[in-house]
PDB file of C-alpha atoms in Angstrom:
ATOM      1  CA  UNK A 602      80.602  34.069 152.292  1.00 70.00           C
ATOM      2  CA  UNK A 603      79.696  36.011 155.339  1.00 71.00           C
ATOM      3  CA  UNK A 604      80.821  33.303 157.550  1.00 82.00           C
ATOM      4  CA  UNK A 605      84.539  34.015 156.358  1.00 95.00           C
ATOM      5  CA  UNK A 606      87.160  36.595 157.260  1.00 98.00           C
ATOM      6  CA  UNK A 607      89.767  36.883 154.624  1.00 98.00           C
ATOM      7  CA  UNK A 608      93.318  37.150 154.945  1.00 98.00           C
ATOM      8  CA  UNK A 609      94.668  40.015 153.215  1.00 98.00           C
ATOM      9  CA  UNK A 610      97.013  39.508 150.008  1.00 98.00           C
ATOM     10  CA  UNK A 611      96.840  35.685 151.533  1.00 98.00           C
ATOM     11  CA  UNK A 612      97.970  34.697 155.126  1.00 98.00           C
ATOM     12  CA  UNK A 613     101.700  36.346 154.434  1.00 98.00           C
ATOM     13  CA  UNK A 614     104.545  36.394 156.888  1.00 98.00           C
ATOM     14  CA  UNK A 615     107.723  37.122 155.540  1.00 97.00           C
ATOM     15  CA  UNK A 616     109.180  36.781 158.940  1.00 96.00           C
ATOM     16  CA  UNK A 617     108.565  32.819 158.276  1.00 97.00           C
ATOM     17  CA  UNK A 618     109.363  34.081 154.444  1.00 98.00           C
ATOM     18  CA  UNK A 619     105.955  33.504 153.076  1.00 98.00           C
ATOM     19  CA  UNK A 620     106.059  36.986 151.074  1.00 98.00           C
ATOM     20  CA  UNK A 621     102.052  38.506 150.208  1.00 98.00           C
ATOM     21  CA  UNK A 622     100.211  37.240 147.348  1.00 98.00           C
ATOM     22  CA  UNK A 623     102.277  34.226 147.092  1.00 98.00           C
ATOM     23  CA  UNK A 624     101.144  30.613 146.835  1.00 98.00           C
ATOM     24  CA  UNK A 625     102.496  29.838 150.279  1.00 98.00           C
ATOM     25  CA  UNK A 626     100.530  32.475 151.424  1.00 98.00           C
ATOM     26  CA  UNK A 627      97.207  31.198 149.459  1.00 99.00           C
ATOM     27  CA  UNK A 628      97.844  27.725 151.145  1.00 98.00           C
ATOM     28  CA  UNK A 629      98.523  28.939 154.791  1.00 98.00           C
ATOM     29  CA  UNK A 630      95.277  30.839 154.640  1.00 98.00           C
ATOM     30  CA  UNK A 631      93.449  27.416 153.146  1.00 98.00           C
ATOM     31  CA  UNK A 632      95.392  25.736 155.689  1.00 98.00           C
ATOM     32  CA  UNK A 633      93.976  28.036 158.411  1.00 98.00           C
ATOM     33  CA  UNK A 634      90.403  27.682 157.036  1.00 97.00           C
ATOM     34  CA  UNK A 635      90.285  31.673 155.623  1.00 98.00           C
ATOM     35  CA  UNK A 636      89.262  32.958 152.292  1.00 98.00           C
ATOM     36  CA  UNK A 637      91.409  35.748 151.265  1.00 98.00           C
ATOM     37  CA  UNK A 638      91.833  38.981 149.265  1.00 98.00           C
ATOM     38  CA  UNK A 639      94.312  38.868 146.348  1.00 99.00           C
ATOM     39  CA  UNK A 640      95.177  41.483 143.150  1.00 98.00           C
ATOM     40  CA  UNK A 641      94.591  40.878 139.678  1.00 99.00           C
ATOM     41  CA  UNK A 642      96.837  42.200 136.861  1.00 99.00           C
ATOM     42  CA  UNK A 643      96.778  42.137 132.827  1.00 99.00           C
ATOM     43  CA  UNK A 644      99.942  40.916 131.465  1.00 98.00           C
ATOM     44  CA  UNK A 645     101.264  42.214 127.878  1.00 98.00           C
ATOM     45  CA  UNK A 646     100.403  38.211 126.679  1.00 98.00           C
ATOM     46  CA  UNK A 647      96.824  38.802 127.814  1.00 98.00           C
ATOM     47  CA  UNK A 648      97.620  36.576 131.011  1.00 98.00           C
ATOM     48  CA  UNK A 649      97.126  37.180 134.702  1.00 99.00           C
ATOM     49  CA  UNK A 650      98.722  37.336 137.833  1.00 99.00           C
ATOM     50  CA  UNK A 651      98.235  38.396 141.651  1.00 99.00           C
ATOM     51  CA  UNK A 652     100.264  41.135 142.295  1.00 98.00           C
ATOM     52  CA  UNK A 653      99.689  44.327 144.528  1.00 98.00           C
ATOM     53  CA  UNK A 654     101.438  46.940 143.216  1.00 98.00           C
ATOM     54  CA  UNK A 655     101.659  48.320 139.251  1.00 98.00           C
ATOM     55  CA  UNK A 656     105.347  48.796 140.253  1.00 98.00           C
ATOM     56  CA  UNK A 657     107.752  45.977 140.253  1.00 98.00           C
ATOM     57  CA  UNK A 658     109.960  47.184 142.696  1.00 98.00           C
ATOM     58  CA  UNK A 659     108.782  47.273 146.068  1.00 98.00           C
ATOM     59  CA  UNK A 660     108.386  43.611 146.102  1.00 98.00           C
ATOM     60  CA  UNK A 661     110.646  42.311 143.056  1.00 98.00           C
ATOM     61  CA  UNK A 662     113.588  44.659 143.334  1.00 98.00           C
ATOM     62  CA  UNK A 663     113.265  45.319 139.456  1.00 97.00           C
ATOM     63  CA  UNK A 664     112.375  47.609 137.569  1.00 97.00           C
ATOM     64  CA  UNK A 665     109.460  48.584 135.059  1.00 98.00           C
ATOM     65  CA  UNK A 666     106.298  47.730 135.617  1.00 98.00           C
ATOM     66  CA  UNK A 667     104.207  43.938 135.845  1.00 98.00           C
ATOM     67  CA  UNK A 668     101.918  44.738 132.817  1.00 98.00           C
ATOM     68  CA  UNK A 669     104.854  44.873 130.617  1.00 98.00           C
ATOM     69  CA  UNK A 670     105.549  41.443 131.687  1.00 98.00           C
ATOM     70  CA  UNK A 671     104.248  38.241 129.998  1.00 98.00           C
ATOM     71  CA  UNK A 672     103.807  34.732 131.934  1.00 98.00           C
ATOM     72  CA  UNK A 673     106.617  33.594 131.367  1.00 98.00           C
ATOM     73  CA  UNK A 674     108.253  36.284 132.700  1.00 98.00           C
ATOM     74  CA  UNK A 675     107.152  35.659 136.464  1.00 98.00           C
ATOM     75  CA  UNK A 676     109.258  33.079 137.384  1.00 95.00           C
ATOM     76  CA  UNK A 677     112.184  35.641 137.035  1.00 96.00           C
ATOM     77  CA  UNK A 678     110.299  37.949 139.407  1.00 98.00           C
ATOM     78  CA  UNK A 679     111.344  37.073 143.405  1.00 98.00           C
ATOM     79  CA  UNK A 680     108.892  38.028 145.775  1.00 98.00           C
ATOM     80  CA  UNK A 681     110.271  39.750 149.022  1.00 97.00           C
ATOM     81  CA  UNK A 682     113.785  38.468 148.809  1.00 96.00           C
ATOM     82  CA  UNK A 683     112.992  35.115 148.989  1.00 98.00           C
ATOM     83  CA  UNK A 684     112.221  32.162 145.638  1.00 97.00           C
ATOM     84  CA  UNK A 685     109.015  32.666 145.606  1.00 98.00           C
ATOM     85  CA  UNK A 686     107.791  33.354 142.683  1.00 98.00           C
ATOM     86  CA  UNK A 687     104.780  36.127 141.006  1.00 98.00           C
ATOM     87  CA  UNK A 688     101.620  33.799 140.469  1.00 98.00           C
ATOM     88  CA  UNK A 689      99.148  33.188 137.605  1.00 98.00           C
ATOM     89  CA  UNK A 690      95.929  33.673 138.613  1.00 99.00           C
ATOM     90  CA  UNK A 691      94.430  30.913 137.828  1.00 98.00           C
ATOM     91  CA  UNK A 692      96.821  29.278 140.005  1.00 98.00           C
ATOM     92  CA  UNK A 693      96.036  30.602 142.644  1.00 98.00           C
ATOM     93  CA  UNK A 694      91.636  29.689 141.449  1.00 98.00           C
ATOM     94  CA  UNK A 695      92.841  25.890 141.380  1.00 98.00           C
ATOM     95  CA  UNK A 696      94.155  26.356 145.255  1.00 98.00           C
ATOM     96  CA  UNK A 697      90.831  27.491 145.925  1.00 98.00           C
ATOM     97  CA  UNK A 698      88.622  25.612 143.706  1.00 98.00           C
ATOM     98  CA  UNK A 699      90.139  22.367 145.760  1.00 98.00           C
ATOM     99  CA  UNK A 700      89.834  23.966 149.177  1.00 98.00           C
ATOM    100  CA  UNK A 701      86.288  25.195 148.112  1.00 96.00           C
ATOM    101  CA  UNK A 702      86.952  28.196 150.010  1.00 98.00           C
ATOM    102  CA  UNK A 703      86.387  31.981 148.730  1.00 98.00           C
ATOM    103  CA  UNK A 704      88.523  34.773 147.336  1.00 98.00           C
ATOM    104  CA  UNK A 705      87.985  38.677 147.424  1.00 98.00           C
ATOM    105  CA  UNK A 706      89.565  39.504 143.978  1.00 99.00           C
ATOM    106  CA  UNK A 707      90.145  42.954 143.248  1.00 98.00           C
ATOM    107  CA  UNK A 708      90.960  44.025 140.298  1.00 98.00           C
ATOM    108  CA  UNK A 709      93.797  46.519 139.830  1.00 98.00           C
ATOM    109  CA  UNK A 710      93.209  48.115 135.716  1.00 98.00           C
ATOM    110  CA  UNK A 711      96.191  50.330 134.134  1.00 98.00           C
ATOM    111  CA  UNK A 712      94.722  53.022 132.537  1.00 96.00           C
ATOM    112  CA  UNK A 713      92.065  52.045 129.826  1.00 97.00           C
ATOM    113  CA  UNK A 714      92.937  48.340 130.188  1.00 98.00           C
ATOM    114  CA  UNK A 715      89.960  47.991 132.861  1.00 98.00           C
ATOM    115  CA  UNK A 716      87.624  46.139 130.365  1.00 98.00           C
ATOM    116  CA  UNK A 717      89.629  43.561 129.067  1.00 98.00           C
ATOM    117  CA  UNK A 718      90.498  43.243 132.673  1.00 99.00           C
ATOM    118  CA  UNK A 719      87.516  43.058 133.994  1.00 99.00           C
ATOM    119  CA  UNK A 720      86.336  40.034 131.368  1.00 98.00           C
ATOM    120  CA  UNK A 721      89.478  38.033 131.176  1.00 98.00           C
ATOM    121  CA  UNK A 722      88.966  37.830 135.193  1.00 99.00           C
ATOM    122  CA  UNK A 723      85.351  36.492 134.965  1.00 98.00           C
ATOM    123  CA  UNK A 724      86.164  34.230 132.129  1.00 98.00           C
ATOM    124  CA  UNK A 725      88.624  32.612 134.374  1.00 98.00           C
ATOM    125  CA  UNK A 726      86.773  32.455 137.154  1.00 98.00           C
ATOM    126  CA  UNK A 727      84.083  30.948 135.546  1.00 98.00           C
ATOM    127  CA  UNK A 728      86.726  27.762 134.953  1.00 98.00           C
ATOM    128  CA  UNK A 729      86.603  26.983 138.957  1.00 98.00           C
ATOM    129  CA  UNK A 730      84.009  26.517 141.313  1.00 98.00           C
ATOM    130  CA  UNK A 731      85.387  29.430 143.590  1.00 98.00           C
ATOM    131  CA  UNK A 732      82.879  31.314 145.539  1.00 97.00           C
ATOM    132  CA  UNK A 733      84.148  34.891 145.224  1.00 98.00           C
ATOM    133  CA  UNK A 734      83.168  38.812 144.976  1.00 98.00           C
ATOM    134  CA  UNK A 735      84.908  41.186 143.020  1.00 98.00           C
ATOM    135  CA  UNK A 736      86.136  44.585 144.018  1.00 98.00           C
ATOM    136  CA  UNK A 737      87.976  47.437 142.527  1.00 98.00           C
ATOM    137  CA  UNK A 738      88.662  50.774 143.258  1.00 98.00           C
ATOM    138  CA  UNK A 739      87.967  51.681 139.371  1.00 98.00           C
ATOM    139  CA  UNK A 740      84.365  52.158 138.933  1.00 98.00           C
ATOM    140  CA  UNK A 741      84.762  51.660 135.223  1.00 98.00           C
ATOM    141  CA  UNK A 742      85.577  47.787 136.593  1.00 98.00           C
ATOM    142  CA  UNK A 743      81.997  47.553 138.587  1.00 98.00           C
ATOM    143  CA  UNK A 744      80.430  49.423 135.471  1.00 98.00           C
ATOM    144  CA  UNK A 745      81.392  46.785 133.376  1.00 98.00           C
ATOM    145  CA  UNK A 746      80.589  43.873 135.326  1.00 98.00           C
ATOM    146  CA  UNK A 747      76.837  45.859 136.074  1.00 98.00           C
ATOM    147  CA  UNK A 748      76.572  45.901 132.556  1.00 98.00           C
ATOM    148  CA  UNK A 749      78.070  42.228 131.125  1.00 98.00           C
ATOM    149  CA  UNK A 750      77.728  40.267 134.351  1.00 98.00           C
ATOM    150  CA  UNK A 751      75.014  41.950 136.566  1.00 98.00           C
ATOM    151  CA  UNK A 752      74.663  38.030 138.584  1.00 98.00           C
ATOM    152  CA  UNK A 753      78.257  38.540 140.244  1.00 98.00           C
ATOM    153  CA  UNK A 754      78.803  40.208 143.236  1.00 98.00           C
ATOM    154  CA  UNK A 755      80.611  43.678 142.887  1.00 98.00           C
ATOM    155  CA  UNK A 756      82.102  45.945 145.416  1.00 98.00           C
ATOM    156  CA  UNK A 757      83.692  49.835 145.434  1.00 98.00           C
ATOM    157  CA  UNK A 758      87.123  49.987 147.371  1.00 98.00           C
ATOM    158  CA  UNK A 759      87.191  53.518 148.994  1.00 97.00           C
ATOM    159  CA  UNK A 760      88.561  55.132 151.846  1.00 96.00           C
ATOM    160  CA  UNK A 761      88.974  58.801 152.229  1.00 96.00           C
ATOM    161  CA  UNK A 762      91.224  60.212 150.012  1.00 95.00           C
ATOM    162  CA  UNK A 763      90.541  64.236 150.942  1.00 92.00           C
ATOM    163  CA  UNK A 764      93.159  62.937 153.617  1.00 86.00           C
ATOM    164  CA  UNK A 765      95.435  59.878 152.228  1.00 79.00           C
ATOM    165  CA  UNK A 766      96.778  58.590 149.466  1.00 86.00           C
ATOM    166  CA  UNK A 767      95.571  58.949 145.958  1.00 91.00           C
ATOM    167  CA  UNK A 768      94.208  56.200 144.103  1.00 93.00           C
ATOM    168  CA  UNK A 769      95.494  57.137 141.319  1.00 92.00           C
ATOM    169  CA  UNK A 770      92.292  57.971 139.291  1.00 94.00           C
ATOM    170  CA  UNK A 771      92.453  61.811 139.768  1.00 94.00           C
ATOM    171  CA  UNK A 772      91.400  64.506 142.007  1.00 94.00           C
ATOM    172  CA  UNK A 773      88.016  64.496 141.131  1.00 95.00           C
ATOM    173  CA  UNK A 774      87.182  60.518 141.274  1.00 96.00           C
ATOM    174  CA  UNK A 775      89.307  60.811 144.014  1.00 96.00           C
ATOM    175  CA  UNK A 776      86.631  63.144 145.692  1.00 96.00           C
ATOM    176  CA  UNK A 777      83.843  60.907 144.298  1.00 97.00           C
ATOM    177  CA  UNK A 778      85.216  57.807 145.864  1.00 96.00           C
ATOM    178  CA  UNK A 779      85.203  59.749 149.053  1.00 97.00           C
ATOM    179  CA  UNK A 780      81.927  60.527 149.023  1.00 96.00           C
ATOM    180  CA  UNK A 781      80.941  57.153 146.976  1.00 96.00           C
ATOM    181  CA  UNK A 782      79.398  59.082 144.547  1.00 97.00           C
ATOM    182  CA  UNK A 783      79.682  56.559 141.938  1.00 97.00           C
ATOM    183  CA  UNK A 784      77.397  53.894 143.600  1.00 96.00           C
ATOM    184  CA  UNK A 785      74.344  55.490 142.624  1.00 95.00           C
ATOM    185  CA  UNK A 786      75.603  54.627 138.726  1.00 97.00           C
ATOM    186  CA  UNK A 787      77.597  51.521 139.817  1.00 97.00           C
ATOM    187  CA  UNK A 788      75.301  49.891 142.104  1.00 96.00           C
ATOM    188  CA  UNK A 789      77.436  48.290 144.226  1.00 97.00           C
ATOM    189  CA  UNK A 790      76.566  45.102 146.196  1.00 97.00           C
ATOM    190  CA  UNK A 791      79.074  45.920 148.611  1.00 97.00           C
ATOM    191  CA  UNK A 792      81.639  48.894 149.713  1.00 97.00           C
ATOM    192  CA  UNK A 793      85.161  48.040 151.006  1.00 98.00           C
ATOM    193  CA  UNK A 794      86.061  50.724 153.223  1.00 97.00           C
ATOM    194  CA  UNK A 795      89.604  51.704 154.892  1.00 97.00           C
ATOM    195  CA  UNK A 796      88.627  51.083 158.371  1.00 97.00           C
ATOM    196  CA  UNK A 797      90.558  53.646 160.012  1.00 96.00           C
ATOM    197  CA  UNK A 798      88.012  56.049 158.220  1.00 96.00           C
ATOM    198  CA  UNK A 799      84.700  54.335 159.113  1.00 95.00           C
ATOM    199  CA  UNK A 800      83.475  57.137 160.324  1.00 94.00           C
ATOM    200  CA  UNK A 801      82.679  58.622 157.219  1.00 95.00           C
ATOM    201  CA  UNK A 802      79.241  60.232 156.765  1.00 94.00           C
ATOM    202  CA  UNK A 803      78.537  57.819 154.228  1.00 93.00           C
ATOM    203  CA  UNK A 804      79.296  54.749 155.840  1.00 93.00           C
ATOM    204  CA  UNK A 805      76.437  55.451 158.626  1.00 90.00           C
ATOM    205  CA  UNK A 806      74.310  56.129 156.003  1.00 92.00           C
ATOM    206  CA  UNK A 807      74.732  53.314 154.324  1.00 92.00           C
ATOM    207  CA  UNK A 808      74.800  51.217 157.257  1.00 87.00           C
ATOM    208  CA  UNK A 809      71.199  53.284 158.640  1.00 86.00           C
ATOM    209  CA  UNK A 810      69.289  52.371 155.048  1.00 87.00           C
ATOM    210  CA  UNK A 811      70.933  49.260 154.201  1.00 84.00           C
ATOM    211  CA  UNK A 812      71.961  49.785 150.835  1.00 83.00           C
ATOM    212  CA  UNK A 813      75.245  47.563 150.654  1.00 91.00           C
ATOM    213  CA  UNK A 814      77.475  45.025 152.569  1.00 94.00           C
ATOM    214  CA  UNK A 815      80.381  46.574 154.132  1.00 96.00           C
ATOM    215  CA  UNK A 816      84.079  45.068 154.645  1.00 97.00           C
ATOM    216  CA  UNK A 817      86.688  47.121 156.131  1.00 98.00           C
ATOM    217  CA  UNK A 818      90.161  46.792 155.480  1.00 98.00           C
ATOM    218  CA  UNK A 819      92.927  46.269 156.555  1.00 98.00           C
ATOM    219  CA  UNK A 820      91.966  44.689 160.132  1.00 98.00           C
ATOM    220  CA  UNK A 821      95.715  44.334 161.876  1.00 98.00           C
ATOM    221  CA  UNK A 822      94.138  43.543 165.448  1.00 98.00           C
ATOM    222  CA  UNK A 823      92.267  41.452 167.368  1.00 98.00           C
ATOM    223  CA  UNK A 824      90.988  43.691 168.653  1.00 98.00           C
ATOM    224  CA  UNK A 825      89.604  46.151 165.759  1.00 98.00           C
ATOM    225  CA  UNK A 826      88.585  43.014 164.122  1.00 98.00           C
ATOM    226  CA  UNK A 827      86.062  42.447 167.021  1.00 97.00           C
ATOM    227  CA  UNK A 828      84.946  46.297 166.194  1.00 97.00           C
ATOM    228  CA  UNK A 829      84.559  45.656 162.915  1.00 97.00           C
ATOM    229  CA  UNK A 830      82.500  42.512 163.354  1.00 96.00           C
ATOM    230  CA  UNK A 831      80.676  44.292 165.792  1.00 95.00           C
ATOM    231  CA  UNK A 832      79.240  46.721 163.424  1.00 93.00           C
ATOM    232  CA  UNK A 833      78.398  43.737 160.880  1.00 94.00           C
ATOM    233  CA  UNK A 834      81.602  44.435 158.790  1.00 96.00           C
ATOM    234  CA  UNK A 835      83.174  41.532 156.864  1.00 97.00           C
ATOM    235  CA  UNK A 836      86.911  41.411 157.640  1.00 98.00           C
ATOM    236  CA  UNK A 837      89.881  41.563 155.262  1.00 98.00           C
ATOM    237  CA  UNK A 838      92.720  41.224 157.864  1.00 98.00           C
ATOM    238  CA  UNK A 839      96.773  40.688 158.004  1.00 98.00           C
ATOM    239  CA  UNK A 840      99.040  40.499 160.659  1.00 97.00           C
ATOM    240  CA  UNK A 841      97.770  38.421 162.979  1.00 98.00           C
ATOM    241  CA  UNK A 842      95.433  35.106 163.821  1.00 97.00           C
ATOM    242  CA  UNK A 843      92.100  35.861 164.453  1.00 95.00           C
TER     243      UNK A 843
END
């Protein structure tokens, strides 16, 4: 998969009103020859769809939030103002599966939901011959995979949160995440890193032993994206054409 930059949430414009993580975005990116990052969420029915935020309003205008929602509830949910509509994930995996071209999936857990998560992903993955890596911010996520599915590729989504946004885990993961203080339970074959704070301690360590693949995202240049390449980074990018 190293050979492939991925476009983030899918290849979205919504100039051209191809909203993110929408199946217009998923085939402009296959169109364009790029994997791509998407988000994973566990719907009330058990179901899943790609969606960014836990909130439904940013990009629906409604309401509440998408884990209350069943299936059939996402074809009521407009993405960005236009029809499109919230996908299932799987999809999304039968885009893929006939492009035969890979997916970052990261999964996004609601509080102690992260297991059944975490396996009702793989168990649909394991329907499609998708080449893929999963990534989550929740180490609980990569915990579980170490432990159940130890042959798939895991990652840890960090950035530095001592100056940006919380994850929403807490001060003290928060602070761990950081510092990615978790990897040494987690094992982690890769760390996804905010690349506006690659310069992280931890990041040139990692990078001096070896210890994991790193992607930075979100690449929204050209030019950055020939920085991060430069380094050996894997790019999750949006905004542009490489």
């Amino acid at each position: 998969m190293k050979e492939f930059r991925y476009a983030h949430r899918g290849l979205h414009d919504i100039s051209q009103g191809i909203p993110e993580n929408s199946l217009p975005a998923f085939r402009r990116a296959i169109g364009h020859g790029y994997g791509a990052e998407l988000d994973v969420h566990l719907l009330s029915d058990g179901t899943l769809a790609v969606f960014h935020d836990t909130l439904l309003k940013r990009m629906t205008g409604r309401e509440g939030i998408i884990e209350s929602l069943t299936a059939a509830d996402l074809a009521d949910c407009r993405l960005g103002g236009t029809e499109e509509t919230i996908p299932q994930f799987h999809e999304v995996l039968a885009l893929f599966d006939r492009a035969k071209l890979p997916l970052v999936v990261e999964l996004k857990p609601l509080r102690t939901n992260y297991a059944e998560l975490t396996e009702r992903t793989v168990n649909e993955l394991d329907k499609y011959a998708v080449p893929y890596v999963i990534e989550s911010f929740d180490p609980r996520c990569l915990l579980w995979l170490k432990r159940n599915r130890p042959e798939i590729i895991r990652g840890q989504l960090a950035q530095n949160f001592l100056h940006g946004e919380p994850s929403g885990l807490g001060v003290r993961v928060d602070r761990f995440l950081t510092y990615m203080a978790f990897n040494r339970v987690t094992k982690p074959n890769f760390v996804a890193y905010r690349f506006e704070d690659r310069d992280m301690p931890v990041l040139r360590w990692i990078k001096k032993h070896g210890s994991a693949v790193i992607f930075y995202w979100t690449i929204r240049s050209r030019e950055d994206m020939e920085r991060a390449e430069a380094e050996g980074a894997q790019v999750i990018f949006e905004g542009f054409l490489p």
